[in-house]
PDB file of C-alpha atoms in Angstrom:
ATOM      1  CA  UNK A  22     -24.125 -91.727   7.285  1.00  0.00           C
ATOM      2  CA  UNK A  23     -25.906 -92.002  10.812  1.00  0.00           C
ATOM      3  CA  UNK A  24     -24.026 -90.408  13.786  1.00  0.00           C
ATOM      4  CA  UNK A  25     -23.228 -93.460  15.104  1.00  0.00           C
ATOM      5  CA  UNK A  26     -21.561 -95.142  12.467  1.00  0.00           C
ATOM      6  CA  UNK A  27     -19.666 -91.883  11.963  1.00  0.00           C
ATOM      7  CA  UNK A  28     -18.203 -92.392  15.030  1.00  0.00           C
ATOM      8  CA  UNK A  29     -17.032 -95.757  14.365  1.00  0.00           C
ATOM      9  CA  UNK A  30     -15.263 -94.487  11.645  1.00  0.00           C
ATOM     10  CA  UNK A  31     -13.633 -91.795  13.100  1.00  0.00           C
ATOM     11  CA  UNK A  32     -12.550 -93.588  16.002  1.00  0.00           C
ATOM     12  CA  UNK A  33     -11.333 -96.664  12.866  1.00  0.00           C
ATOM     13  CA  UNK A  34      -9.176 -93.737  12.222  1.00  0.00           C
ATOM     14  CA  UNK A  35      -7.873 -92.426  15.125  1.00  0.00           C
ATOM     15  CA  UNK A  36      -7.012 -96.290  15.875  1.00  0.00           C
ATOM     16  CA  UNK A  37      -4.958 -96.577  12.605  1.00  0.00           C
ATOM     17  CA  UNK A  38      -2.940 -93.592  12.857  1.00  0.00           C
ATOM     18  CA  UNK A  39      -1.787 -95.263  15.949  1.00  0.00           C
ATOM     19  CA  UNK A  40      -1.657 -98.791  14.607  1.00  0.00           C
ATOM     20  CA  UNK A  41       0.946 -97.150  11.646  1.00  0.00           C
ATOM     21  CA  UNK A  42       2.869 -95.161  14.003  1.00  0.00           C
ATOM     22  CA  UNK A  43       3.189 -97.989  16.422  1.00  0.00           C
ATOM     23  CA  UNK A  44       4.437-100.128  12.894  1.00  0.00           C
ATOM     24  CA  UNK A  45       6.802 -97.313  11.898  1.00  0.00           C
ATOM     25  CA  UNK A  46       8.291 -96.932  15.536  1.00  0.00           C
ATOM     26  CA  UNK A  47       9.075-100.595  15.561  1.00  0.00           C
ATOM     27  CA  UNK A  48      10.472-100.349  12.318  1.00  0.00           C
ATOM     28  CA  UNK A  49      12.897 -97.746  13.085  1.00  0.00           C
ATOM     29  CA  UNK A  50      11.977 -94.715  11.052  1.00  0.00           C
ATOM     30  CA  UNK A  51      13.228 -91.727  12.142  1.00  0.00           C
ATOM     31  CA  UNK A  52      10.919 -90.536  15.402  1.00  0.00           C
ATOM     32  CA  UNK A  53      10.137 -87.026  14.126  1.00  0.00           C
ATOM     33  CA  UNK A  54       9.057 -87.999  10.903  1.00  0.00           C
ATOM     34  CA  UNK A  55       7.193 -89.901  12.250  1.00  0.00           C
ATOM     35  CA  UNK A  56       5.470 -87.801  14.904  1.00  0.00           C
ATOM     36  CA  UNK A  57       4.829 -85.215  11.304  1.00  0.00           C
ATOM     37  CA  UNK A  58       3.094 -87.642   9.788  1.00  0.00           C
ATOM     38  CA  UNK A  59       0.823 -88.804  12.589  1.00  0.00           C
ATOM     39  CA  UNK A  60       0.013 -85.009  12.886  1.00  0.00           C
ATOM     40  CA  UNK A  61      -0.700 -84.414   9.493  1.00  0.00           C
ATOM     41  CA  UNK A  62      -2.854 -87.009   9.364  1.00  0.00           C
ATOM     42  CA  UNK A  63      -4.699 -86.044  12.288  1.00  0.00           C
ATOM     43  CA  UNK A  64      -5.231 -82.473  11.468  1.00  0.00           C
ATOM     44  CA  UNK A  65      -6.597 -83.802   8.381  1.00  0.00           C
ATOM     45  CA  UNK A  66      -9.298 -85.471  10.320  1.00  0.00           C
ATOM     46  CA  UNK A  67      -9.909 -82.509  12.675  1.00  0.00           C
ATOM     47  CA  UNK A  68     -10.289 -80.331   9.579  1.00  0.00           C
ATOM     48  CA  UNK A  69     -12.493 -82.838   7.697  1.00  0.00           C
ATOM     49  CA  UNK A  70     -14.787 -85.439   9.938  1.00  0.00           C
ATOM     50  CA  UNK A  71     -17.969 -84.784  10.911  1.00  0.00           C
ATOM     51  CA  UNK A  72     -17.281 -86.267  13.953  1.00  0.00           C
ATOM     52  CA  UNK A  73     -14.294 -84.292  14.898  1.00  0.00           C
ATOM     53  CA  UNK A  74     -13.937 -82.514  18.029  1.00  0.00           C
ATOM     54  CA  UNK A  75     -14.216 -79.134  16.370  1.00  0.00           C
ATOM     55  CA  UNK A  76     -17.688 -77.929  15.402  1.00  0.00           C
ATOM     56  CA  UNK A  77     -18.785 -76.714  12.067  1.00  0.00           C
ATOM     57  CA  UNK A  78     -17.417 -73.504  12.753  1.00  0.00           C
ATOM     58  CA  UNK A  79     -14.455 -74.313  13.899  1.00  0.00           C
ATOM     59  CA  UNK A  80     -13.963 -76.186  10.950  1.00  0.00           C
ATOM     60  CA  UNK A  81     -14.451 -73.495   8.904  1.00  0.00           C
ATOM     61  CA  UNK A  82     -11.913 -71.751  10.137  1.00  0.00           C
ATOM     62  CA  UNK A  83      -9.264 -74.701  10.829  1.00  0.00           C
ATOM     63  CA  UNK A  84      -5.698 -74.191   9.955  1.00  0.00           C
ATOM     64  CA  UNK A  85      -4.366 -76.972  12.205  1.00  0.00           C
ATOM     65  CA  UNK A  86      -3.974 -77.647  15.878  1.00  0.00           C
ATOM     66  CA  UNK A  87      -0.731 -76.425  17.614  1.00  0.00           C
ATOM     67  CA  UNK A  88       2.486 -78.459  18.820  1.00  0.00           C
ATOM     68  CA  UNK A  89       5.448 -78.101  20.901  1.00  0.00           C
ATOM     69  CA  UNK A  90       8.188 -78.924  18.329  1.00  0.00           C
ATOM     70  CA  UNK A  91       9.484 -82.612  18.235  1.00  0.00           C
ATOM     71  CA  UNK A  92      11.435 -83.318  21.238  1.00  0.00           C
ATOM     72  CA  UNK A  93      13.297 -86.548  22.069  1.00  0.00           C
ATOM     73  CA  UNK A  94      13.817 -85.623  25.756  1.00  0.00           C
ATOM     74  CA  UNK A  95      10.013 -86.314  26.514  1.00  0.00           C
ATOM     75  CA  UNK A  96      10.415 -89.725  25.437  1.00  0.00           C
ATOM     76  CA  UNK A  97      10.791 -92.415  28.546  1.00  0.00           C
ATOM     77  CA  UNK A  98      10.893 -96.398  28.407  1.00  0.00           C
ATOM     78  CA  UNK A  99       8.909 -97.457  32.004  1.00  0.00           C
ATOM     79  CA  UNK A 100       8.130-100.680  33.580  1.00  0.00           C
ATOM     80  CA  UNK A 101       4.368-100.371  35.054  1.00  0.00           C
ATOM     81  CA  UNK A 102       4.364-101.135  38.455  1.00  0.00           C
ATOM     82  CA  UNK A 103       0.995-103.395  38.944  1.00  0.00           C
ATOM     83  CA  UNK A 104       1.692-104.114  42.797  1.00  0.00           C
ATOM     84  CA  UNK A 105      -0.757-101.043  43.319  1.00  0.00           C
ATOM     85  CA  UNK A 106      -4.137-101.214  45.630  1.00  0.00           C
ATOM     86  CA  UNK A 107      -6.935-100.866  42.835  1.00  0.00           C
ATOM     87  CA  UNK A 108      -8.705 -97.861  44.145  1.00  0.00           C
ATOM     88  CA  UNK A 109     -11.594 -96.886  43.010  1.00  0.00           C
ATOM     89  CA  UNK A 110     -11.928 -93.356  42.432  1.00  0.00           C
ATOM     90  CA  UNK A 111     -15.040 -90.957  40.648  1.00  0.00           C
ATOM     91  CA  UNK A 112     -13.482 -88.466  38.096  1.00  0.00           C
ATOM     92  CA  UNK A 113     -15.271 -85.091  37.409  1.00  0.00           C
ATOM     93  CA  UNK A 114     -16.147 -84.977  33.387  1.00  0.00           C
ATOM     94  CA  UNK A 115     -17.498 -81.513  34.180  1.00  0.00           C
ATOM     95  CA  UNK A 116     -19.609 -79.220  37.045  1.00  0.00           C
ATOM     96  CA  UNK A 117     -22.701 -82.293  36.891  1.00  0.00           C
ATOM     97  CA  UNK A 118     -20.711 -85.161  35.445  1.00  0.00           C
ATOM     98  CA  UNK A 119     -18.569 -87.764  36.662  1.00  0.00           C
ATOM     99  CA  UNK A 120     -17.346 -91.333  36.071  1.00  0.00           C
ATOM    100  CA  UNK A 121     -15.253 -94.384  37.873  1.00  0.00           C
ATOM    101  CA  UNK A 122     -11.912 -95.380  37.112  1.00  0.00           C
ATOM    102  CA  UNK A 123      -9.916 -97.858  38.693  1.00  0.00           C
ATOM    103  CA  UNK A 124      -5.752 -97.575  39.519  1.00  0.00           C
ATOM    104  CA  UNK A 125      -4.034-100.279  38.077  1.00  0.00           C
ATOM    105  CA  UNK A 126      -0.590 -99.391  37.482  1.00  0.00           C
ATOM    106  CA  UNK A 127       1.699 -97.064  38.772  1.00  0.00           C
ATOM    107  CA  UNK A 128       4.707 -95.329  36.310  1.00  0.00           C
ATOM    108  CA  UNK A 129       8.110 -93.926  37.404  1.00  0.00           C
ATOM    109  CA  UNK A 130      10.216 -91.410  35.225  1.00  0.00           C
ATOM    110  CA  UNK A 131      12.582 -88.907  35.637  1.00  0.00           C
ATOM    111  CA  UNK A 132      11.805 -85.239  33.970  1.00  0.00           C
ATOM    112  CA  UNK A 133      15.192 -83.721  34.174  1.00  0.00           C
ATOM    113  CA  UNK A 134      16.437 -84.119  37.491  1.00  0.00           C
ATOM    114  CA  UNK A 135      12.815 -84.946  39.093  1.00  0.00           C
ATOM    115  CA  UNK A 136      11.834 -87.965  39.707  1.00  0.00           C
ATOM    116  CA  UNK A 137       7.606 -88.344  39.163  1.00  0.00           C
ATOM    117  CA  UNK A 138       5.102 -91.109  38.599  1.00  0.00           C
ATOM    118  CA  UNK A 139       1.705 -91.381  36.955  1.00  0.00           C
ATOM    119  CA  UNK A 140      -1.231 -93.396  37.707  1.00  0.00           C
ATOM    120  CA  UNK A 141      -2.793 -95.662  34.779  1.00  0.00           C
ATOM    121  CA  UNK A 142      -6.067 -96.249  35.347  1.00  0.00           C
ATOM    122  CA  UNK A 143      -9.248 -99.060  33.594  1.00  0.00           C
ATOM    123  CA  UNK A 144     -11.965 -97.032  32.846  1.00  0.00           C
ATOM    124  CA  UNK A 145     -14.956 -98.872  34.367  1.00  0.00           C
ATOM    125  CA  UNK A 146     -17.515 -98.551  31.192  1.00  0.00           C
ATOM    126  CA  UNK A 147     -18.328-100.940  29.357  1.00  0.00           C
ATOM    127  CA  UNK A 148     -15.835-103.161  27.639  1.00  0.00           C
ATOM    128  CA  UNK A 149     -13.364-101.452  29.996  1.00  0.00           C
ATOM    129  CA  UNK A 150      -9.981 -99.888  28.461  1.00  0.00           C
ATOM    130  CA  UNK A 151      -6.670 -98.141  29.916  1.00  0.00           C
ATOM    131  CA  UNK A 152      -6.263 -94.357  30.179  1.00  0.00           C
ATOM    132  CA  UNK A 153      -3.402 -92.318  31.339  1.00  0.00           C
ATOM    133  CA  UNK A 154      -4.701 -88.990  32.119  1.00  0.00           C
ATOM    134  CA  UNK A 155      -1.668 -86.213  33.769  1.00  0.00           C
ATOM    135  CA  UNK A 156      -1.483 -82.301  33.956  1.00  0.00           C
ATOM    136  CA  UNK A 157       1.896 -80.359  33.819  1.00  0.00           C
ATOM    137  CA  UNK A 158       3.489 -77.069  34.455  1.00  0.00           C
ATOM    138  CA  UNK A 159       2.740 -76.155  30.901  1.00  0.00           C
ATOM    139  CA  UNK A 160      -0.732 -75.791  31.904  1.00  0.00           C
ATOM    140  CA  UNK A 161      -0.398 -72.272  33.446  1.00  0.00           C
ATOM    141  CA  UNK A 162       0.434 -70.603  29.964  1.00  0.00           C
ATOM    142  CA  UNK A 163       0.851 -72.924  26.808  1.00  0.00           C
ATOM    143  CA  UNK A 164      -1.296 -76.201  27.880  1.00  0.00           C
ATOM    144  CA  UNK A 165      -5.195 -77.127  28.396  1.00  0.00           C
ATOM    145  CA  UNK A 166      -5.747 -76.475  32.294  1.00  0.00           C
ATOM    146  CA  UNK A 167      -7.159 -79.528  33.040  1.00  0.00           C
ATOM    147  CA  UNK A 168      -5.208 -81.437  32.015  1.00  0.00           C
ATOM    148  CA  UNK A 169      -3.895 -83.728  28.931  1.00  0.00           C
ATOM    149  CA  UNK A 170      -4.212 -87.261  27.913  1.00  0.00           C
ATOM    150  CA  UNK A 171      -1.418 -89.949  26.868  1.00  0.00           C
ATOM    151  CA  UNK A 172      -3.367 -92.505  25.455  1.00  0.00           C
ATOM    152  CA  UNK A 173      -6.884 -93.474  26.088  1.00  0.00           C
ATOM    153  CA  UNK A 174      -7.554 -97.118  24.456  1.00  0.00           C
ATOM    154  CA  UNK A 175     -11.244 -96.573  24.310  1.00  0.00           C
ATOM    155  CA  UNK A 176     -10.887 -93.928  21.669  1.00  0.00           C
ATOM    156  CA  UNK A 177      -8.115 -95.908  19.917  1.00  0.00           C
ATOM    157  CA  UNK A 178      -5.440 -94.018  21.334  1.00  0.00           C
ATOM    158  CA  UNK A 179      -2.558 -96.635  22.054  1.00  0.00           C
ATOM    159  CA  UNK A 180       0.548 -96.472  24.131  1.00  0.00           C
ATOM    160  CA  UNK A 181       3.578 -97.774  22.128  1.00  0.00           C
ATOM    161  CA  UNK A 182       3.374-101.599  22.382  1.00  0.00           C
ATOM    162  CA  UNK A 183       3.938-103.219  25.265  1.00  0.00           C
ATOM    163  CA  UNK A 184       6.914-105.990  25.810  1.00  0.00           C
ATOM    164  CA  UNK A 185       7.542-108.714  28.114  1.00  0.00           C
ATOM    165  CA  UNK A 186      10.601-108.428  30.121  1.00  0.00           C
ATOM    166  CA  UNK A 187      10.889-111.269  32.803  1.00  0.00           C
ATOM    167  CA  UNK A 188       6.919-110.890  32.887  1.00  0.00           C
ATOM    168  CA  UNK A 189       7.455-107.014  33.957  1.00  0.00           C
ATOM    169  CA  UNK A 190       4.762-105.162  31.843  1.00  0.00           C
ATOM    170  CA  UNK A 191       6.673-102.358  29.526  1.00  0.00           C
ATOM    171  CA  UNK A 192       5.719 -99.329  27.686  1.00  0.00           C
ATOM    172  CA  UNK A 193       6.925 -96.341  25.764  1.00  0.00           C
ATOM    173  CA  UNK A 194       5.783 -92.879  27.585  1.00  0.00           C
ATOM    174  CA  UNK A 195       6.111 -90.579  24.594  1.00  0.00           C
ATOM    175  CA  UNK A 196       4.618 -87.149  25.582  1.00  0.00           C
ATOM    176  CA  UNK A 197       5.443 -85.815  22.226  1.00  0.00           C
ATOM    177  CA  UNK A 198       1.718 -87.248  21.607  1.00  0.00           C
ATOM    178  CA  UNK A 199       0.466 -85.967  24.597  1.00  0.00           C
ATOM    179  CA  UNK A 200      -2.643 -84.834  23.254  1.00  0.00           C
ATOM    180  CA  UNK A 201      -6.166 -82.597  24.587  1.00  0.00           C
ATOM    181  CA  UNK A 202      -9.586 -84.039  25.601  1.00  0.00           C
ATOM    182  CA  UNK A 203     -12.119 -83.401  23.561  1.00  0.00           C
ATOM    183  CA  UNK A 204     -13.343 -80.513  26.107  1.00  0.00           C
ATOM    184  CA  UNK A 205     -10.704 -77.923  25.763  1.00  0.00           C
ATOM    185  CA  UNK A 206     -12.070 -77.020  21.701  1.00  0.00           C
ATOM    186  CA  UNK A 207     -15.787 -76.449  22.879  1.00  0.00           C
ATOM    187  CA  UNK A 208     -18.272 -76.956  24.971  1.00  0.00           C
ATOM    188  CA  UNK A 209     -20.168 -79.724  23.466  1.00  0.00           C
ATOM    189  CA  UNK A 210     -18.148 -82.320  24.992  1.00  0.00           C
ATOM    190  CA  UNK A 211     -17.471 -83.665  28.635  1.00  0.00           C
ATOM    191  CA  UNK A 212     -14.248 -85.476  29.552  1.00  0.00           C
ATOM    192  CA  UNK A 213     -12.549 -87.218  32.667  1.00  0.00           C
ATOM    193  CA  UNK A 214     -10.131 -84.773  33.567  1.00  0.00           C
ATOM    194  CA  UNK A 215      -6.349 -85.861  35.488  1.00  0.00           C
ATOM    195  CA  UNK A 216      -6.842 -86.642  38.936  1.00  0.00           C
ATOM    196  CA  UNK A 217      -4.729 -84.919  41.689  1.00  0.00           C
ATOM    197  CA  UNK A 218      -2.277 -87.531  41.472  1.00  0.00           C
ATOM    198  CA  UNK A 219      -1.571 -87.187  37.870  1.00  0.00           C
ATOM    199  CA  UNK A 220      -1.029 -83.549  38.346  1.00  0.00           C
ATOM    200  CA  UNK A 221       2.487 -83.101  37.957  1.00  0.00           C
ATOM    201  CA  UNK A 222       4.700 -79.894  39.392  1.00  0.00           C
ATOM    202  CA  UNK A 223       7.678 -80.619  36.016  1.00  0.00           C
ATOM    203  CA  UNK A 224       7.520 -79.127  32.820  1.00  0.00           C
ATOM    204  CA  UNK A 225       6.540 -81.359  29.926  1.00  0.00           C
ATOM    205  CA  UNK A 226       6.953 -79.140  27.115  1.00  0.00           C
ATOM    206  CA  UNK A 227       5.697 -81.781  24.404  1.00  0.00           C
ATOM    207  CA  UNK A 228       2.921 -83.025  22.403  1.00  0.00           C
ATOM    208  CA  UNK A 229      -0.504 -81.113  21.835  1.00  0.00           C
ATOM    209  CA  UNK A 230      -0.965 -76.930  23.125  1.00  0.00           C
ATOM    210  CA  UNK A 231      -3.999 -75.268  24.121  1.00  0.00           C
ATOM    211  CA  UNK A 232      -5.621 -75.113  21.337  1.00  0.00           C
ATOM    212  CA  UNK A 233      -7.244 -71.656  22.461  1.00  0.00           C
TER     213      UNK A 233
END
């Protein structure tokens, strides 16, 4: 199989692990089941695709990437606030790399008793897609240090679905898939890494660790 269509499949993949935990969700099964399952299944493809992040080596050597246990606290229903200015802004991939992004959506949650908000941004490559890009307090210890990713729809990483309440735009912030960029398991890959305004002071201590 050619590179390229190696990609498509992996990225087929990555899209319908999300596509069956969006179904599941929606269906009610139990949200840490769930959240097994989707890792399972995506260790599986780490460990096995040769387009995975990991190199050859790596893969050799795989025995699965490391969580934060399940935890329901890191879980928020937000309303995305579209009466933002849609800024332009160029995001470092690396020392020589960049690439533009566009604001298009602000959203508000509360991480214990601290109120923060995100920026969701349209990457501005071709056919276009939403990305929600953020850096914690884990990042000093147990996290990638530039940062995480939420969901990127480009790769086929998809926010919970939307819904349509009196025409406010809805989504499901679940940080227990809070996940890394490509860049933090070698350094064959460059990625858009979480603006200052997506750097957050909290703790969010869900989803994906460093995998180093």
């Amino acid at each position: 199989m050619s590179n390229y269509l190696a990609l498509y499949d992996y990225r087929s993949q990555v899209a319908a692990s999300y596509r069956e935990r969006n179904r599941a969700l929606c269906a009610g099964e139990d949200a840490a089941i769930v959240l097994r399952h989707f890792r399972e299944r995506k260790d599986q493809l780490f460990l096995t695709h040769s387009q995975s992040a990991l190199d050859e080596g790596q893969r050799r050597q795989f025995h699965g990437l490391r969580y934060f246990s399940y935890n329901p606290t890191m879980c928020f229903a937000v309303t995305i606030d579209t009466n933002v200015e849609p800024r332009q802004q160029q995001i470092a991939m690396d020392a020589h790399e960049s690439m533009t992004m566009t604001t298009v959506g602000l959203v508000r949650f509360t991480v214990g008793e601290t109120p923060v908000e995100l920026s969701v941004y349209w990457l501005n490559i071709y056919g276009g897609g939403l990305f929600l890009p953020f850096r914690d307090a884990t990042y000093t210890s147990e996290t990638y240090g530039s940062g995480r990713y939420l969901f990127d729809t480009i790769k086929g990483s998809d926010p919970v679905p939307f819904t349509n309440t009196h025409d406010e735009k809805q989504i499901i912030l679940d940080f227990n898939y809070a996940y890394n960029p490509s860049c933090s398991y070698n350094d064959r890959w460059v990625c858009p890494l979480a603006p200052a305004e997506n750097r957050l002071d909290v703790l969010i201590p869900a989803g994906e660790k460093n995998y180093k």
